[in-house]
Short mmCIF file of C-alpha atoms and ligand atoms in Angstrom, two decimals:
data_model
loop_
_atom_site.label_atom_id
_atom_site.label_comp_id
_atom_site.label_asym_id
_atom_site.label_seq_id
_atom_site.Cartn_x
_atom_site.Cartn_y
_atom_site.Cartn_z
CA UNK V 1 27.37 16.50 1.04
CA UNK V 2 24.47 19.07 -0.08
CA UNK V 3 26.01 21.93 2.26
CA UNK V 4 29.55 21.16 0.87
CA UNK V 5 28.07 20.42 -2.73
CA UNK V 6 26.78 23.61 -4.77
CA UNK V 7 24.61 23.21 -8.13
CA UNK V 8 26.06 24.78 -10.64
CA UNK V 9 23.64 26.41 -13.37
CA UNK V 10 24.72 26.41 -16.83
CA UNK V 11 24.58 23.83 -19.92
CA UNK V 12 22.60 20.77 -18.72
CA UNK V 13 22.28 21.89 -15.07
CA UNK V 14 19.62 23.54 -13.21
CA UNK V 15 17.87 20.15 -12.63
CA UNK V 16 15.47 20.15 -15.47
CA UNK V 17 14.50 17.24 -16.83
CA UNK V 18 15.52 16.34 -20.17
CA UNK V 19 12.80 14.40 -22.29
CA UNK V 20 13.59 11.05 -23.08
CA UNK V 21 12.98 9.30 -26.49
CA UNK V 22 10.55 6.74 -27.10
CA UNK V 23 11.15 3.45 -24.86
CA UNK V 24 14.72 5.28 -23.84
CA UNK V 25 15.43 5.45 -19.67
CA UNK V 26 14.28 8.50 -18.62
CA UNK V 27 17.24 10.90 -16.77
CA UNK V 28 14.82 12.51 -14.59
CA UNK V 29 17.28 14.94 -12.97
CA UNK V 30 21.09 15.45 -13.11
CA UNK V 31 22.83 18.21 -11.54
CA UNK V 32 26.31 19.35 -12.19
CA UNK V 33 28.30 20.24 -8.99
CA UNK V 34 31.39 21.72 -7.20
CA UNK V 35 32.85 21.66 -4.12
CA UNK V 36 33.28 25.08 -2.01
CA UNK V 37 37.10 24.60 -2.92
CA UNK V 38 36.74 24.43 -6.24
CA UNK V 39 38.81 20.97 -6.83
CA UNK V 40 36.41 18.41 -6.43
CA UNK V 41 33.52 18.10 -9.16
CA UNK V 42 30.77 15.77 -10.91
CA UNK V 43 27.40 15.22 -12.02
CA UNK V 44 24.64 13.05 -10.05
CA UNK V 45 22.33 11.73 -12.24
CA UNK V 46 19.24 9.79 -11.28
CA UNK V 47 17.69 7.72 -13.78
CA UNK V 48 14.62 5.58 -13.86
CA UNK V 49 13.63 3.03 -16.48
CA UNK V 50 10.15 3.95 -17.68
CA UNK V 51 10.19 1.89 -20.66
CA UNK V 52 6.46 0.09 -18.84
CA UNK V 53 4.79 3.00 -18.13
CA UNK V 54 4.96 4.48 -22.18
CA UNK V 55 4.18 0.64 -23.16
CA UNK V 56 1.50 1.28 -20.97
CA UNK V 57 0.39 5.06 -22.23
CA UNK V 58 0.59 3.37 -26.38
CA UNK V 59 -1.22 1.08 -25.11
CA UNK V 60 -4.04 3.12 -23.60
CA UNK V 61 -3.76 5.11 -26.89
CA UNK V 62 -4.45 2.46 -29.20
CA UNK V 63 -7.44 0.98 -27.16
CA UNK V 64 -9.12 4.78 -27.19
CA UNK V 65 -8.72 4.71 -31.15
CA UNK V 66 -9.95 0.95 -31.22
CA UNK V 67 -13.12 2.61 -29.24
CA UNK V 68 -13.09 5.40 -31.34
CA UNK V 69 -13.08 3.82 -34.50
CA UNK V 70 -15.86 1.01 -33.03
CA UNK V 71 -18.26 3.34 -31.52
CA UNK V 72 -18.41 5.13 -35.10
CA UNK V 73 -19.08 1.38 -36.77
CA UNK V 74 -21.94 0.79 -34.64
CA UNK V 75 -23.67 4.51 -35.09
CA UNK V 76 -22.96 3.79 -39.21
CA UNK V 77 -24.36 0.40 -38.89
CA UNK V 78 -27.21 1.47 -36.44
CA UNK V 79 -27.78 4.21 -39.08
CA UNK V 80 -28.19 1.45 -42.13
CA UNK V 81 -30.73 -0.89 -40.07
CA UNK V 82 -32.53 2.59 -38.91
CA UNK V 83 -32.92 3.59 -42.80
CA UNK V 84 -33.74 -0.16 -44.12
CA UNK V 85 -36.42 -0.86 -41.06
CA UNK V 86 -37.78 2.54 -42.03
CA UNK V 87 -37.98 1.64 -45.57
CA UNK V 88 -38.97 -2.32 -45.33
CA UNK V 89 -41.94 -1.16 -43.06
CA UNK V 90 -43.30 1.58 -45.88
CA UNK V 91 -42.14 0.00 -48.71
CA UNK V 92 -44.20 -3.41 -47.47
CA UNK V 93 -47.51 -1.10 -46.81
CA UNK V 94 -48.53 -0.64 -50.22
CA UNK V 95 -48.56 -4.36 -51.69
CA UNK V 96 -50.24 -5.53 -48.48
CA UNK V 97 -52.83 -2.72 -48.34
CA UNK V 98 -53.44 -4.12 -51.59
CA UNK V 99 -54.22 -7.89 -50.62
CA UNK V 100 -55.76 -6.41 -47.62
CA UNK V 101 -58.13 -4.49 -50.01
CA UNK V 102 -58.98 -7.88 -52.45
CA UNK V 103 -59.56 -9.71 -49.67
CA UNK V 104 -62.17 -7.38 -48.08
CA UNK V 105 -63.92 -7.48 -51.83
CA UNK V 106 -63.92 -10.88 -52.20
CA UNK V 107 -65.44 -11.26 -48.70
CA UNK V 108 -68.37 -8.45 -49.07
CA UNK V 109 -68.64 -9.04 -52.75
CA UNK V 110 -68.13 -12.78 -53.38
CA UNK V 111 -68.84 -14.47 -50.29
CA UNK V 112 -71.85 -15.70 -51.60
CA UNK V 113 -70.14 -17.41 -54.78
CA UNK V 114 -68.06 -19.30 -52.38
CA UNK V 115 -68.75 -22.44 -50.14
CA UNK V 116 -67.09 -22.69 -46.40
CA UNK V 117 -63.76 -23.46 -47.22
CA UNK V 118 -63.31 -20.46 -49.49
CA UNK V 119 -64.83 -17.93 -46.93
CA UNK V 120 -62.26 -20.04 -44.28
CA UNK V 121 -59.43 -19.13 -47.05
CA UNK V 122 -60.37 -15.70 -47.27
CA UNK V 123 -61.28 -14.66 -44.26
CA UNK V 124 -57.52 -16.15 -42.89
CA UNK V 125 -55.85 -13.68 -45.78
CA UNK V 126 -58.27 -10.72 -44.46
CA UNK V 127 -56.97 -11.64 -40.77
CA UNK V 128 -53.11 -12.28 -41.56
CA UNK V 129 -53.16 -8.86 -43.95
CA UNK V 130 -54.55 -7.55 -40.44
CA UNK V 131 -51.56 -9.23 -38.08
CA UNK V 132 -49.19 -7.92 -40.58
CA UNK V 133 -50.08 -4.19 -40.43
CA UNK V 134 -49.66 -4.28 -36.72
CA UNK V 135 -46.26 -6.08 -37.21
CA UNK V 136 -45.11 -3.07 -39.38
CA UNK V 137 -47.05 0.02 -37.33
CA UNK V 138 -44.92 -1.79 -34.30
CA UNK V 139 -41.32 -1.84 -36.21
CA UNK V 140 -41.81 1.76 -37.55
CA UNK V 141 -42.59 2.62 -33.47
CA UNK V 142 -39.64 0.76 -32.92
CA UNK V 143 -37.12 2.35 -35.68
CA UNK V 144 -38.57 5.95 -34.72
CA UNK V 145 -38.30 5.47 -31.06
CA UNK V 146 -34.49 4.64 -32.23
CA UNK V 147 -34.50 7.37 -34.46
CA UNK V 148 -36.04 9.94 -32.32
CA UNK V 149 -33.67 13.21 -31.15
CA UNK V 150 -33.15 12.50 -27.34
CA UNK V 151 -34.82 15.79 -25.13
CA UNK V 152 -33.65 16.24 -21.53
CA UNK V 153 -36.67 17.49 -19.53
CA UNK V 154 -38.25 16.62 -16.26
CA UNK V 155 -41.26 14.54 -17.03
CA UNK V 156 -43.84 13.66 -14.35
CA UNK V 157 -43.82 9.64 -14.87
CA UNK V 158 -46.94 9.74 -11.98
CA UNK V 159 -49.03 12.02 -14.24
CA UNK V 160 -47.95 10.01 -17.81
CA UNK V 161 -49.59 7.05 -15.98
CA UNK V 162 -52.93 8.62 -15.11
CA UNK V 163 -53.37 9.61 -18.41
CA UNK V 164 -52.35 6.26 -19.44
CA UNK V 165 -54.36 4.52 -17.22
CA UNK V 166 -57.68 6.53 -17.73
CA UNK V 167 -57.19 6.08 -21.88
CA UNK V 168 -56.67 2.01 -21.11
CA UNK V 169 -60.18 2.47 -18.77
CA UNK V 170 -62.42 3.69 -21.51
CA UNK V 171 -61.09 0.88 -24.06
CA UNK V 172 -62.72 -1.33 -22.00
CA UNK V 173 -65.17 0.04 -19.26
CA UNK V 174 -66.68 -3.18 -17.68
CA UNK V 175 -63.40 -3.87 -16.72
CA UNK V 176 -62.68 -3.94 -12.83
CA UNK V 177 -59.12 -3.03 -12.37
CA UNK V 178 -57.56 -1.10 -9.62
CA UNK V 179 -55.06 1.37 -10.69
CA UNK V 180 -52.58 2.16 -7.63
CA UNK V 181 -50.37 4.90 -8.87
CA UNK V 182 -48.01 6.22 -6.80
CA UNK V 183 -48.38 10.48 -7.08
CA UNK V 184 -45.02 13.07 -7.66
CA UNK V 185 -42.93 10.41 -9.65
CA UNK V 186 -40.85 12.48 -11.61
CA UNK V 187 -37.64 11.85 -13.78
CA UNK V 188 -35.54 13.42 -16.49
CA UNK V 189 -35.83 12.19 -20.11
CA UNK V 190 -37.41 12.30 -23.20
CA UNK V 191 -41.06 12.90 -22.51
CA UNK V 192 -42.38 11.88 -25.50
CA UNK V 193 -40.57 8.47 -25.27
CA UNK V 194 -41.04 7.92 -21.71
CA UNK V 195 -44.70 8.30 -22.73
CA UNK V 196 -44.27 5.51 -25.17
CA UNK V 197 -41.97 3.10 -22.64
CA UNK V 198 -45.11 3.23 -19.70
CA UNK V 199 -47.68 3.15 -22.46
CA UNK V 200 -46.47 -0.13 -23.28
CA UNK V 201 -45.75 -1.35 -19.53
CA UNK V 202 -49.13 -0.20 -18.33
CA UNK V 203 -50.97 -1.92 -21.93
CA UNK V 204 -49.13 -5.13 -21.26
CA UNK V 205 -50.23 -4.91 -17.14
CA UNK V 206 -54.02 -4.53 -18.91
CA UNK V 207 -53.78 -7.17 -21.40
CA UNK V 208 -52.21 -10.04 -19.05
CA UNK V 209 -54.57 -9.05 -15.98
CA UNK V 210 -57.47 -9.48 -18.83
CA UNK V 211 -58.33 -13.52 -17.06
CA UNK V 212 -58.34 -12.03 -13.73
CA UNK V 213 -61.62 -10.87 -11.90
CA UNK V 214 -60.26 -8.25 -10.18
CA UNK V 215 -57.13 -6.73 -11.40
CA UNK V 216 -54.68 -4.87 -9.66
CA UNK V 217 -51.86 -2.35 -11.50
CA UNK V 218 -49.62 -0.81 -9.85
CA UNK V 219 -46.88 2.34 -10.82
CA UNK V 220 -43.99 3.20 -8.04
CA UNK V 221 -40.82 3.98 -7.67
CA UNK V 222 -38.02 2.04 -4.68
CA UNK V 223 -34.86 3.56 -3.57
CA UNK V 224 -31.96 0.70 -4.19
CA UNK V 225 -28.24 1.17 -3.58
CA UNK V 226 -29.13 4.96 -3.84
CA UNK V 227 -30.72 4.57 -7.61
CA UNK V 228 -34.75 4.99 -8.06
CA UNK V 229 -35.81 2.25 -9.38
CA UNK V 230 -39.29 2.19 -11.18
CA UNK V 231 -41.67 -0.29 -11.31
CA UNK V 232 -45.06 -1.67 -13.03
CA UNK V 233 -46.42 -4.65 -11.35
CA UNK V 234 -49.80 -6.49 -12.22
CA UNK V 235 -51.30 -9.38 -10.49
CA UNK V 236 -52.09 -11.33 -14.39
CA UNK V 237 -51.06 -14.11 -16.11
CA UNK V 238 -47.43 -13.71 -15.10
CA UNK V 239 -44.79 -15.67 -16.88
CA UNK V 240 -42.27 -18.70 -16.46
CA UNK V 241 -38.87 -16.75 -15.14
CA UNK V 242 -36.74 -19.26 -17.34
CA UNK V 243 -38.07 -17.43 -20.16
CA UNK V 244 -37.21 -14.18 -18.70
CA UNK V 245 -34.61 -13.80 -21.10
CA UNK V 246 -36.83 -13.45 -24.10
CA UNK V 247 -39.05 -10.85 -22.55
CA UNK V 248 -37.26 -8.29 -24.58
CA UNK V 249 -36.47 -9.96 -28.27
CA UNK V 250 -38.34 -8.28 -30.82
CA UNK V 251 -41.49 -10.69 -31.85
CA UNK V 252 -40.51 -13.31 -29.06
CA UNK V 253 -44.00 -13.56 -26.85
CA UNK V 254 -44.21 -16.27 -23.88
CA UNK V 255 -47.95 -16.41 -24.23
CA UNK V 256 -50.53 -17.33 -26.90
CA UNK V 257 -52.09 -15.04 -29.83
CA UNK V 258 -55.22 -17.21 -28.67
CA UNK V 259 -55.37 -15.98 -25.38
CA UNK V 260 -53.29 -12.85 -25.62
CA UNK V 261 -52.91 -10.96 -29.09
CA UNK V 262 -49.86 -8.87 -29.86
CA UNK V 263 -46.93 -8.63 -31.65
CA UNK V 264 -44.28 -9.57 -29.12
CA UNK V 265 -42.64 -6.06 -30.23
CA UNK V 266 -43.67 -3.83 -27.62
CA UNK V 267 -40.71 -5.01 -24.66
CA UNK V 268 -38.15 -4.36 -27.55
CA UNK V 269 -39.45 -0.68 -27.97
CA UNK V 270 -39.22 -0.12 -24.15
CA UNK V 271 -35.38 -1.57 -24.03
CA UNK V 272 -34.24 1.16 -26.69
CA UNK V 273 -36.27 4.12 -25.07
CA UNK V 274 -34.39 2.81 -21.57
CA UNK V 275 -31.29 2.05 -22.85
CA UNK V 276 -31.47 5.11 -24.58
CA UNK V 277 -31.78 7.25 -21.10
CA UNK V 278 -28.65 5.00 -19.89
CA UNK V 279 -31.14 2.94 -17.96
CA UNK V 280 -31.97 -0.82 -17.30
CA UNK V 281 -34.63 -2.60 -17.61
CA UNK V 282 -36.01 -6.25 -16.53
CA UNK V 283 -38.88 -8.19 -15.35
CA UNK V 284 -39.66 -10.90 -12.86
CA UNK V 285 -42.70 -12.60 -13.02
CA UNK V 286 -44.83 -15.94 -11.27
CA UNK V 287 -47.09 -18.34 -13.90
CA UNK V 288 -50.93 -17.04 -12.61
CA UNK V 289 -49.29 -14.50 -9.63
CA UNK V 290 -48.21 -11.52 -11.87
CA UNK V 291 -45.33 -9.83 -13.12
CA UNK V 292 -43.32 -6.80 -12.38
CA UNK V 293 -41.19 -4.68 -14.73
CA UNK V 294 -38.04 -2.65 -13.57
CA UNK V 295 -36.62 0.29 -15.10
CA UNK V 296 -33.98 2.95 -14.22
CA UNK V 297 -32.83 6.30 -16.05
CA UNK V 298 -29.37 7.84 -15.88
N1 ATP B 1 -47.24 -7.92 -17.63
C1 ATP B 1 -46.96 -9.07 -18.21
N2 ATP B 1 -47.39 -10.25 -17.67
C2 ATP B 1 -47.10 -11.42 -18.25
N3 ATP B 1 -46.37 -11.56 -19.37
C3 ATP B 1 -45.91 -10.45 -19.94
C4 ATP B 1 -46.18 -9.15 -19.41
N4 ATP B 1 -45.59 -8.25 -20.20
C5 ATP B 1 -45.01 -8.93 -21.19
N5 ATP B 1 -45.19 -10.25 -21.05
C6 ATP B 1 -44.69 -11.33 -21.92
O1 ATP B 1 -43.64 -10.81 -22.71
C7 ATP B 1 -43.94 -10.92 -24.10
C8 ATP B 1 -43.35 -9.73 -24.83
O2 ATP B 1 -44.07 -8.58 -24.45
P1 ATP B 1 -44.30 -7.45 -25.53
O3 ATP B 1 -44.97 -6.32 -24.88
O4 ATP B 1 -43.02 -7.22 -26.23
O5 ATP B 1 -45.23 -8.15 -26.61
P2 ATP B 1 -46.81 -8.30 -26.66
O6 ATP B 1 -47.47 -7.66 -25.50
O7 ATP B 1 -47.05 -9.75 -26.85
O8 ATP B 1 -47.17 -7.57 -28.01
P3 ATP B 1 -47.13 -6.00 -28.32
O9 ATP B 1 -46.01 -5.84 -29.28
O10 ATP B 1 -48.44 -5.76 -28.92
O11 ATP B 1 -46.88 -5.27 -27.05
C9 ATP B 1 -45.44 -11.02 -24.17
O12 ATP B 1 -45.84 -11.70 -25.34
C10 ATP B 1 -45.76 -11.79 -22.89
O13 ATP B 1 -45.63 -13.17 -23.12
MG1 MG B 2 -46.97 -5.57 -25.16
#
């Protein structure tokens, strides 16, 4: 048939496609033709239905707006809780500076006009107005670190933690902790952030290894499925691993303000600086044998 058959160019032939309408069969090729003789003649056409496949494409096209029009929400509404944080955390400084300031008088000034109960009274105002300044130092970390324009640099994580570890040292220097900190740990990031995110990794691995006699810290880096993985591991206090799902919900703590102080906001502020290099993070941790913390950058 195609030796005896010849295509014959002219209107509609030529084999070009023509374009169908919306949710019409398509006529993806139809050909005019003649035999050599001249007396026989016809068009082939071959159709196929794609009616699916532009159900499909729409809808494709209205999931990408739905995205669209979501991912600009959550940047608006991220923008609204950045600006109110900011504001709640200064706009609360002044009246409590203020209490903070009374109470100090009445304590230096009057302590001597009042009898145990009032210096209890007082002195719990003095220490509260105290609690409550670090609550709102550690949410303005946390809205800046949100806040913060993202730099894309190669930081050296290995020498961050020396200089973290030797600052945590002279806080307290009868402490005996061993710092093992594995050397040429670099990444790309934010350095500034990164900074903050270890900071607060290596402070908690000091402050839960604080009951131990000899404490042991420890910063590396593992190879898994082809992704470094980073790690701070302590040999402290550790923590229950049912609870592991609070280890990063701002002001959620798993130990006591007796035995460990803090404001249970510092995991939170590491989560956004991770999250914010495309990164996970997550702990696992042993009542009395320690913890570990894993994180991982884009
Ligand atoms: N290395 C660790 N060992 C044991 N428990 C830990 C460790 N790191 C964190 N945790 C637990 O997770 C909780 C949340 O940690 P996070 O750093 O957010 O708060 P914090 O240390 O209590 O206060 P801060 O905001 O001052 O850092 C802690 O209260 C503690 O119970
Ligand atoms: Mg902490």
């Amino acid at each position: 048939m195609s030796r005896i058959l010849r295509p014959v160019s002219g209107n509609g032939g030529g084999g070009a496609a023509r374009r169908p309408a919306k949710n019409e069969m398509g006529v993806r090729s139809h050909r005019k033709f003649r035999s050599p003789s001249w007396k026989m003649g016809g068009v082939i056409c071959v159709v196929r239905d794609i009616t699916a496949r532009k159900e499909v494409e729409e809808e494709i096209r209205k999931l990408n707006e739905d995205l669209e029009r979501h991912a600009l929400e959550l940047s608006v509404a991220n923008k609204e809780l950045e600006a109110f944080s900011y504001s709640v955390s200064h706009d609360l400084r002044t009246p409590l500076t203020r209490i903070y300031s009374a109470g100090q008088a009445l304590q230096e000034e009057y302590a001597a006009c009042l009898d145990e109960t009032g210096r209890f009274f007082v002195r719990t105002i003095c220490e509260a107005s105290e609690h409550m300044e670090e609550l709102i130092d550690a949410l303005m970390v946390l809205s800046r670190v949100t806040s913060k324009e993202m730099r894309d640099e190669e930081v050296d994580l290995s020498g961050l933690a020396r200089e973290i570890a030797a600052e945590l040292q002279l806080t307290q220097t009868d402490r005996q902790v061993e710092f093992v900190l594995n050397p040429g740990i670099k990444a790309n990031g934010d350095e500034q952030l990164l900074r903050v995110a270890l900071e607060n990794l290596l402070e908690n691995a000091w402050k839960y290894t604080r009951q131990v006699p000899i404490a042991r810290i420890e910063f590396g880096v593992i190879e898994h499925h082809g992704r470094k993985v980073y790690f701070v591991r302590d040999n402290g206090a550790g923590f229950d691993m049912r609870d592991a799902d609070k280890l990063f919900i701002p002001f959620q703590r798993l130990h006591h303000s007796k035995d460990f102080p803090g404001t249970g906001v510092g995991l939170a502020t590491v989560q956004r600086i991770i999250y914010r290099h495309c990164g996970r993070v997550w702990g696992e941790g042993e009542v009395c044998k320690g913890a570990t913390f894993y994180f991982t950058l884009k």
